[in-house]
Short mmCIF file of C-alpha atoms in Angstrom, two decimals:
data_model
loop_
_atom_site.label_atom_id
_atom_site.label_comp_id
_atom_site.label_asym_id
_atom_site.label_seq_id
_atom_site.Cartn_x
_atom_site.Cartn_y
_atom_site.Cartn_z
CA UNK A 1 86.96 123.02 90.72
CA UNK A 2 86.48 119.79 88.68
CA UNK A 3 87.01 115.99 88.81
CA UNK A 4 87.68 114.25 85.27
CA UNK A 5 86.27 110.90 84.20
CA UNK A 6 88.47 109.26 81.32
CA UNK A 7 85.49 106.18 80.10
CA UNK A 8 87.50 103.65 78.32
CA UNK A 9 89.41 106.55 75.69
CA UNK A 10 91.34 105.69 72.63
CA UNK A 11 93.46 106.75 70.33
CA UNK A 12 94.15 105.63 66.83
CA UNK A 13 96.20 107.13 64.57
CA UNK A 14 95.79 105.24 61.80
CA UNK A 15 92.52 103.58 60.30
CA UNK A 16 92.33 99.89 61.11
CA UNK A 17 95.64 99.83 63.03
CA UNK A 18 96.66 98.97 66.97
CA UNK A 19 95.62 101.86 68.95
CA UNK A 20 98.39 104.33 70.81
CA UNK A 21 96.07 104.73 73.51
CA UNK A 22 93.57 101.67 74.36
CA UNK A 23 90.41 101.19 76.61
CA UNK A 24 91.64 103.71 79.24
CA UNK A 25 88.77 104.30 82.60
CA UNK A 26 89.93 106.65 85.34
CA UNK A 27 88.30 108.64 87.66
CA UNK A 28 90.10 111.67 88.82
CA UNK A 29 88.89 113.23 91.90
CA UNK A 30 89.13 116.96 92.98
CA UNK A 31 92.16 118.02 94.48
CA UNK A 32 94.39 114.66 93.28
CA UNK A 33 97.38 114.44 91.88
CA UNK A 34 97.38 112.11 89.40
CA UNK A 35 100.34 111.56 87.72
CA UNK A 36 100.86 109.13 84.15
CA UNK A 37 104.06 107.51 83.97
CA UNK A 38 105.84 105.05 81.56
CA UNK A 39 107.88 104.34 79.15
CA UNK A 40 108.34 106.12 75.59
CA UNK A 41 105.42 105.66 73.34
CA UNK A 42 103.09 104.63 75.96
CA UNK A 43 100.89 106.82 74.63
CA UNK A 44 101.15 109.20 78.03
CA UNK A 45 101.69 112.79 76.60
CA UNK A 46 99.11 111.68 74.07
CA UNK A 47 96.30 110.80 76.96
CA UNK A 48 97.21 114.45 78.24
CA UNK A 49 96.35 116.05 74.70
CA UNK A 50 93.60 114.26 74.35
CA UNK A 51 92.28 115.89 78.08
CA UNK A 52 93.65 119.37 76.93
CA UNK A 53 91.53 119.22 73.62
CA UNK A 54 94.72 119.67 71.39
CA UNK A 55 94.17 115.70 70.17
CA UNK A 56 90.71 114.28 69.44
CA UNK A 57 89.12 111.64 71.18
CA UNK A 58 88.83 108.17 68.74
CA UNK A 59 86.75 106.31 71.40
CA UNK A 60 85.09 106.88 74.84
CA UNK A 61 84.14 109.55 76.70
CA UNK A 62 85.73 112.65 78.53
CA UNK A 63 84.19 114.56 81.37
CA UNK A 64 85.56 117.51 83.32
CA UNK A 65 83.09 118.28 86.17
CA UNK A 66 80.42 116.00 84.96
CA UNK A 67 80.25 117.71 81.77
CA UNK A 68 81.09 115.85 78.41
CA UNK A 69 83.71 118.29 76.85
CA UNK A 70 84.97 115.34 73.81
CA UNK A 71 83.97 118.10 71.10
CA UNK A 72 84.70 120.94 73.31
CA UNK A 73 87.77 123.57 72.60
CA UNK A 74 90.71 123.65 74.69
CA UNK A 75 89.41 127.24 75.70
CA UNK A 76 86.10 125.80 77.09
CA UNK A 77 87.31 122.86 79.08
CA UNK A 78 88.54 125.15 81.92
CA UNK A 79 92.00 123.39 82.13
CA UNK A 80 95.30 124.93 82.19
CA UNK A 81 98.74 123.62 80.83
CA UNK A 82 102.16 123.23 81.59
CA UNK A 83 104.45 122.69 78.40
CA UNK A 84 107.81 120.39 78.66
CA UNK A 85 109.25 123.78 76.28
CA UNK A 86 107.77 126.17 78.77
CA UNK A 87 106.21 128.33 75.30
CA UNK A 88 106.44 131.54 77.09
CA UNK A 89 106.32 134.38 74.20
CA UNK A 90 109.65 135.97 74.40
CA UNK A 91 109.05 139.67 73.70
CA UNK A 92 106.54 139.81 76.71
CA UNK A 93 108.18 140.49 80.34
CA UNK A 94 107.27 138.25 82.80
CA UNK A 95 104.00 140.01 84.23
CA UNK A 96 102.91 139.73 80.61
CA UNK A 97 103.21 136.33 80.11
CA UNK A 98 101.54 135.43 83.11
CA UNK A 99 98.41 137.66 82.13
CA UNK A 100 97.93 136.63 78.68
CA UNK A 101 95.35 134.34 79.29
CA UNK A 102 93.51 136.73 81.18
CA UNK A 103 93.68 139.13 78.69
CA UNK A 104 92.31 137.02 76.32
CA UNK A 105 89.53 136.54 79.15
CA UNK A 106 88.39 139.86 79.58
CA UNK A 107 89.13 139.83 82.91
CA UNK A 108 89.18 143.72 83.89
CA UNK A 109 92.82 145.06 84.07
CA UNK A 110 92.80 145.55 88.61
CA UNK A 111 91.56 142.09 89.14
CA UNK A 112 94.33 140.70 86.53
CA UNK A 113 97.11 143.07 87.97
CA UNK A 114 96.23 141.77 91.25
CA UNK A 115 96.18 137.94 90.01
CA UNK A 116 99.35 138.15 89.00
CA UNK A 117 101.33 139.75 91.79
CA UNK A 118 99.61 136.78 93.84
CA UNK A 119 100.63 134.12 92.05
CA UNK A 120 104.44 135.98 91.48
CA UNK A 121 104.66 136.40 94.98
CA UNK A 122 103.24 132.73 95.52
CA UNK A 123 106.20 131.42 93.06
CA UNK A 124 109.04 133.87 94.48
CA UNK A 125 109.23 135.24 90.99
CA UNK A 126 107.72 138.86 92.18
CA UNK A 127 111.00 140.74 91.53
CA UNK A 128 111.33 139.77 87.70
CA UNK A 129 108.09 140.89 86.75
CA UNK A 130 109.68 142.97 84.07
CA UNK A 131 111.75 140.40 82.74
CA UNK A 132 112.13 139.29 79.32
CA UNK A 133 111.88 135.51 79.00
CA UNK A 134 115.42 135.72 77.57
CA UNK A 135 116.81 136.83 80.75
CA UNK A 136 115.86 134.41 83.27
CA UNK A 137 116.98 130.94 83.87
CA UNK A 138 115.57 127.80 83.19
CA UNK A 139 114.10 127.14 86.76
CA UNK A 140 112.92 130.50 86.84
CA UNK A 141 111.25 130.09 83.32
CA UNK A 142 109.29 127.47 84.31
CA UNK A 143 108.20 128.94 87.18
CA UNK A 144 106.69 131.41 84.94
CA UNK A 145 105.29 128.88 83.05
CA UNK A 146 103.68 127.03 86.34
CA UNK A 147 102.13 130.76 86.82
CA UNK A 148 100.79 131.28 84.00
CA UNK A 149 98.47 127.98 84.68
CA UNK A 150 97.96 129.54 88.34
CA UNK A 151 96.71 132.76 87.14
CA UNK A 152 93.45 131.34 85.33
CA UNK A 153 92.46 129.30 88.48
CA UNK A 154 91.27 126.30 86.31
CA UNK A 155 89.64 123.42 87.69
CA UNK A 156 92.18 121.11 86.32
CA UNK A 157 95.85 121.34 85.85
CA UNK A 158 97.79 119.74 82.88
CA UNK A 159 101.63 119.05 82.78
CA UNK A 160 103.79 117.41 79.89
CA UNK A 161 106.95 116.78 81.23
CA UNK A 162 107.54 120.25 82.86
CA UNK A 163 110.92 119.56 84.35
CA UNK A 164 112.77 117.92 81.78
CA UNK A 165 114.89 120.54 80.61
CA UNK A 166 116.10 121.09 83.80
CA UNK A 167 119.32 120.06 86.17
CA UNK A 168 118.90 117.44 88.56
CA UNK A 169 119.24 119.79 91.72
CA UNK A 170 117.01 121.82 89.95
CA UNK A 171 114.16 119.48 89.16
CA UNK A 172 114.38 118.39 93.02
CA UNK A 173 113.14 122.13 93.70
CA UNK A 174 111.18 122.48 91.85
CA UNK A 175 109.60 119.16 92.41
CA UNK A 176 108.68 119.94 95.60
CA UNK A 177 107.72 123.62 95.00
CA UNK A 178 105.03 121.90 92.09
CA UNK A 179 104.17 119.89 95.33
CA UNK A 180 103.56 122.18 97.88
CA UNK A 181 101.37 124.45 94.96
CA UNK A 182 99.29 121.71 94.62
CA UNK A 183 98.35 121.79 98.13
CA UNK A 184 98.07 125.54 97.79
CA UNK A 185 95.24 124.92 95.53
CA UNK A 186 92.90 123.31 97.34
CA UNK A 187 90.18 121.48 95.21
CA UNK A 188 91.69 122.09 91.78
CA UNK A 189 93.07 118.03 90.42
CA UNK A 190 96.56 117.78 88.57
CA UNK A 191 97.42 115.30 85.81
CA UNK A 192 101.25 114.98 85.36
CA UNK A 193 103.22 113.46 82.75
CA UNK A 194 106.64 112.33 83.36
CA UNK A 195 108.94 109.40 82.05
CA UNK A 196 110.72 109.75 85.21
CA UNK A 197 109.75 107.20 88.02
CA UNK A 198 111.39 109.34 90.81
CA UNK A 199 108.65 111.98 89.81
CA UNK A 200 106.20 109.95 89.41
CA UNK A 201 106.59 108.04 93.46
CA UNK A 202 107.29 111.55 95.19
CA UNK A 203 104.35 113.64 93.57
CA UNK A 204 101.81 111.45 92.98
CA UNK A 205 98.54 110.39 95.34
CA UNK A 206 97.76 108.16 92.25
CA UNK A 207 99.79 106.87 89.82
CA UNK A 208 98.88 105.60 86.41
CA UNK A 209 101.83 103.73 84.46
CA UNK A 210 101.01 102.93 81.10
CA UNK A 211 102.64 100.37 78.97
CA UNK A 212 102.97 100.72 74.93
CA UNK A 213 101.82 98.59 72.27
CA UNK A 214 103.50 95.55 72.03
CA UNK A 215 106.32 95.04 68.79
CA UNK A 216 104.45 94.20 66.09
CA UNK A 217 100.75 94.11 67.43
CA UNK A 218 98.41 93.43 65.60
CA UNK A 219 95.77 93.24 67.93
CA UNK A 220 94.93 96.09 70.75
CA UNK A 221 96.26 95.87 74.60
CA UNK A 222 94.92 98.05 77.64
CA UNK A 223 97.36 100.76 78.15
CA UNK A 224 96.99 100.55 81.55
CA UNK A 225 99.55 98.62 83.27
CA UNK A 226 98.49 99.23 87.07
CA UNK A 227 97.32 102.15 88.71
CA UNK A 228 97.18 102.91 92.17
CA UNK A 229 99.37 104.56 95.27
CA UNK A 230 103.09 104.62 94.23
CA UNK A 231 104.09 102.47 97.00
CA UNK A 232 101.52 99.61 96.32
CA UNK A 233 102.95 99.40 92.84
CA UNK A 234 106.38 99.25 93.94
CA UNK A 235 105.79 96.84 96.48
CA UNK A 236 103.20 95.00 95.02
CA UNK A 237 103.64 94.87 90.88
CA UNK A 238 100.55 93.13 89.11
CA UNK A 239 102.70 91.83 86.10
CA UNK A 240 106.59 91.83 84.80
CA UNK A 241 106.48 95.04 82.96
CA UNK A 242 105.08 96.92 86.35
CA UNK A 243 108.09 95.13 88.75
CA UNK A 244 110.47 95.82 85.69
CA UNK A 245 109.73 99.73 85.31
CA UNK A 246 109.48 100.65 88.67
CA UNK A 247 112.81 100.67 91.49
CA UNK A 248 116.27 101.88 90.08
CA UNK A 249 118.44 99.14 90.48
CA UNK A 250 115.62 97.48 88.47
CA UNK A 251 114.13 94.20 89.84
CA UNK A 252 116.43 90.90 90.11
CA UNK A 253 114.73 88.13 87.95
CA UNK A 254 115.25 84.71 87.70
CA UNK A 255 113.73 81.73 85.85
CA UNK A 256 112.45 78.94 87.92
CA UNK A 257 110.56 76.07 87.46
CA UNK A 258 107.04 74.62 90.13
CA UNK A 259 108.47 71.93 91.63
CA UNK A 260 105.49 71.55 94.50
CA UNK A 261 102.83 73.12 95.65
CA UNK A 262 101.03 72.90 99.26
CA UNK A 263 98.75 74.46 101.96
CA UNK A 264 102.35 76.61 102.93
CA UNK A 265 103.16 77.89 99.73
CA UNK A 266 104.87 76.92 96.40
CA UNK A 267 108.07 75.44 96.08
CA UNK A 268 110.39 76.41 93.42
CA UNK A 269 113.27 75.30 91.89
CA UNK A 270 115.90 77.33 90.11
CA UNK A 271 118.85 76.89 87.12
CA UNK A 272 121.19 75.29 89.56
CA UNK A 273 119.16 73.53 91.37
CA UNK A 274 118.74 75.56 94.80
CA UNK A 275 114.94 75.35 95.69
CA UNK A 276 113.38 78.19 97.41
CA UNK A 277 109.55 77.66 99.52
CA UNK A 278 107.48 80.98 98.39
CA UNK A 279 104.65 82.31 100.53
CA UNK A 280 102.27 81.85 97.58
CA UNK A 281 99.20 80.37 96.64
CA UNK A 282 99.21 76.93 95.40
CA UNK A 283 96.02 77.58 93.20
CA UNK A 284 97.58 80.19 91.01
CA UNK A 285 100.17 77.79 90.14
CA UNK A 286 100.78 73.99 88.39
CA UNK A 287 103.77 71.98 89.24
CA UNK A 288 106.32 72.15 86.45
CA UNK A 289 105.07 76.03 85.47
CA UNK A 290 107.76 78.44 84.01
CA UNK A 291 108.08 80.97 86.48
CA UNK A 292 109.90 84.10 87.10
CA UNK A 293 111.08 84.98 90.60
CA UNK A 294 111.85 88.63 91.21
CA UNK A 295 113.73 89.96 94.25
CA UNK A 296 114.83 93.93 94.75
CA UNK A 297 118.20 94.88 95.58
CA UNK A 298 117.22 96.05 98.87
CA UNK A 299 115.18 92.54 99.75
CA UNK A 300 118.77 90.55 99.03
CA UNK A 301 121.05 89.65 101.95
CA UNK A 302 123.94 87.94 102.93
CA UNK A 303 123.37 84.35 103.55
CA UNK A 304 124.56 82.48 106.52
CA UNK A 305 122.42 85.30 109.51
CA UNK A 306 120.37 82.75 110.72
CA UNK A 307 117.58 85.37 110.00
CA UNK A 308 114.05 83.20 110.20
CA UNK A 309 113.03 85.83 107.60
CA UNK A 310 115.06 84.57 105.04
CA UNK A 311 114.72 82.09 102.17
CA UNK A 312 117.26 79.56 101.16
CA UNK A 313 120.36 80.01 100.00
CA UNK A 314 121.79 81.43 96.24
CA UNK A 315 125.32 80.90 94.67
CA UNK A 316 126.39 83.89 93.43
CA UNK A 317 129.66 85.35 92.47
CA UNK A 318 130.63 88.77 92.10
CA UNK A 319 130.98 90.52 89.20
CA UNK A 320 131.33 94.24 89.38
CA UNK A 321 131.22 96.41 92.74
CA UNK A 322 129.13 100.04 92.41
CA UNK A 323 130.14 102.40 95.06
CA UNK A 324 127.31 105.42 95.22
CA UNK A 325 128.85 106.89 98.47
CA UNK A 326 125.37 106.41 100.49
CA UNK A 327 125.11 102.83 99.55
CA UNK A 328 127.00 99.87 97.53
CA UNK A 329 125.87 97.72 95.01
CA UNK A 330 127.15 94.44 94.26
CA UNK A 331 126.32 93.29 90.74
CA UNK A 332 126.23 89.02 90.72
CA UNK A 333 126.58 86.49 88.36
CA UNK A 334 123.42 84.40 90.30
CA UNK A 335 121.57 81.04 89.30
CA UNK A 336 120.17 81.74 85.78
CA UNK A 337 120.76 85.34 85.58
CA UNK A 338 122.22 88.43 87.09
CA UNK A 339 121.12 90.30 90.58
CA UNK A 340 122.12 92.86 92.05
CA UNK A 341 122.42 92.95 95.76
CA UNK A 342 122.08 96.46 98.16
CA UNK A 343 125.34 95.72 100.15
CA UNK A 344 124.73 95.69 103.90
CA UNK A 345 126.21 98.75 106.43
CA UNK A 346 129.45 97.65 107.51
CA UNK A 347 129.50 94.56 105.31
CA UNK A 348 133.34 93.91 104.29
CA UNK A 349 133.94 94.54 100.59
CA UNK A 350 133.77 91.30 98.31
CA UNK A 351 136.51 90.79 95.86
CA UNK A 352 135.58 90.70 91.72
CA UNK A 353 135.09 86.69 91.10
CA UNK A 354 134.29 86.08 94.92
CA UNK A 355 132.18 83.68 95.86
CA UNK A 356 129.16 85.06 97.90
CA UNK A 357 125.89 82.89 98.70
CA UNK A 358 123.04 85.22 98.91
CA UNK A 359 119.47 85.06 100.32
CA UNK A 360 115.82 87.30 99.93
CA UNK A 361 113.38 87.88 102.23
CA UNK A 362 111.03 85.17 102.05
CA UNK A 363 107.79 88.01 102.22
CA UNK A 364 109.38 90.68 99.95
CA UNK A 365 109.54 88.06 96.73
CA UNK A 366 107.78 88.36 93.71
CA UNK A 367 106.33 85.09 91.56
CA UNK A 368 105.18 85.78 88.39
CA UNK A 369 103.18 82.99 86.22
CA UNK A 370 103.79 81.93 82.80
CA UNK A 371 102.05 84.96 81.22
CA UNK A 372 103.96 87.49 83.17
CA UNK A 373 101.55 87.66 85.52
CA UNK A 374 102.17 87.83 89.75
CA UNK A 375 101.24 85.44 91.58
CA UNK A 376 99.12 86.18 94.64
CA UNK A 377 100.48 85.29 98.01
CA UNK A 378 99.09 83.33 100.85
CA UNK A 379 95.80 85.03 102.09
CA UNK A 380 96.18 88.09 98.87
CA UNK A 381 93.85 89.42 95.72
CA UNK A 382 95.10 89.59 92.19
CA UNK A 383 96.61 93.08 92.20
CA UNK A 384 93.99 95.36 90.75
CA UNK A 385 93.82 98.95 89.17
#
């Protein structure tokens, strides 16, 4: 099995122009999964290539298992893939597809036969073994796909976007059944590419969300946003792109302005005037700073509780009521920009153009600086890759 070290790998397209992929260092341990996430043209599925050996390498260095593989084949980097288009070869059955590699291997035809029924029987796909790609469904296809990549045993697994061409019940399947292989596998690592955030929080031991070039660049940025556990991103975002890409409803933000700063916190004041005191540090901040406040749905409450927990009150008024069956969400028309607020269990329904003063919790709120960057609390590090 094999780790892979990514040492500050680019990509440039063009000669002279802002690099797709920029300056990215990782170190991928045996048995992680690892899973790149962001936005389109982030430059994600283009990191994976460039792993694979079906891109080259414009700057850095690539190991798999200590061993420098930039000028190696795809063939000799013992790494398997999973394609978003599954690309199994349609006049083979099943058992064919998942031996081709082997084939082309050399392995003797007992051990492959007997490869194959494990990994079919592994993937509940023993029974259409002589299949033709054209008669299974698109769950089951990919299945065959994912066992194709099991057959070889690689020390590294590689998948583009394998479940987007695929229903949402189906994707939460199969999501779990890519999951629980993983585990199966012991020591072998998994890099997995996916524009979907949902994907990215449930599978992931690491995640790496990249952010694209900025419009009109002229001059490079690291493609690395954050990286880290899913949860420490989520809850703790190290700029306004990370808090902005990650939590579906997105993150409430609102301009502010410093007003004061003291051994408690900050103390900011918003578009209508309502100032909130922020658990942050007063060093990371000047008075009269643009700031940005951000707040998730789910850290908004009604005001008026009497909850310690709680910062000062917000004028809102409602706007637009979403009802999702296991939750509610009221979308507000708040001081200096919209928010949208989880509604509480058992809370009476608002009427549009109501009136409701809202409040966050004062530990779950988010400062970001002029640059876009967040503000450390009281006692906290920078956030850091």
């Amino acid at each position: 099995m094999a780790s892979v070290q990514l040492d500050r790998i680019g990509k440039t397209y063009v000669e002279g122009g802002v690099p797709t992929v920029h300056e990215v260092s990782l170190d991928i341990a045996e048995g992680e999964f690892c899973v790149f996430v962001g936005p389109s043209g982030c430059g994600k599925s283009t990191l994976l290539r460039m792993i694979a050996g079906l891109d080259t390498i414009t700057s850095g260095e690539l190991r798999i298992g200590g061993r420098r593989v930039n000028e190696l084949a795809p063939g000799e980097r013992d790494v398997a893939m999973v394609f978003q288009s599954y690309a199994l070869y349609p006049h083979l059955d099943v058992a064919e597809n998942l031996g081709f590699g082997l084939r082309l291997a050399r392995v003797p035809k007992p051990a492959a036969r007997k490869r194959i029924e494990e990994v079919a029987k592994l993937l509940q796909i023993d029974h259409l073994l002589q299949r033709k790609p054209r008669e299974l469904s698109g769950g089951q296809r990919q299945r065959v796909a994912i066992g194709r990549a099991l057959v070889r045993e690689p020390g590294v697994f590689l998948f583009d976007e394998p479940l987007s061409n695929l229903d949402a019940a189906l994707r939460q399947q199969t999501r779990l059944e890519i999951a629980r292989l993983h585990r199966s596998q012991g020591r072998a690592c998994s890099i997995y590419v996916t524009h979907d955030q949902v994907e990215a929080m449930t599978l992931a031991d690491r995640m790496v969300l990249l952010q694209p070039p900025p419009p009109g660049a002229t001059e490079p940025r690291a493609s690395v946003a954050q990286c880290g556990a899913p949860l420490a991103l989520y809850h703790r975002p190290r700029n306004l792109f990370v808090a902005g890409f990650l939590g579906s409803p997105r993150m409430n933000f609102l301009p502010a302005t410093v007003q004061s700063r003291g051994p408690d916190g900050v103390r900011v004041a918003l578009a209508d005037g309502a100032v909130l005191s922020l658990p942050m540090r007063p060093d990371a901040v000047a008075d009269g700073d643009a700031v940005t406040l951000g707040i998730r749905a789910e850290h908004l409450r009604l005001a008026g509780s009497g909850d310690p927990r709680l910062t000062e009150a917000l004028s809102s008024q409602v706007q637009w009521l979403e009802h999702l069956g296991d939750q509610s969400l009221a979308y507000l028309a708040g001081p200096g920009g919209a928010l949208v607020l989880r509604m509480p269990e058992g809370a009476a329904t608002p009427g549009i153009g109501e009136s409701l003063p809202v409040a966050a919790l004062r530990d779950e709120v988010h400062l970001f600086d002029t640059r876009g960057d967040a503000v450390p609390r009281l006692n906290e590090e920078a956030a850091a890759c």
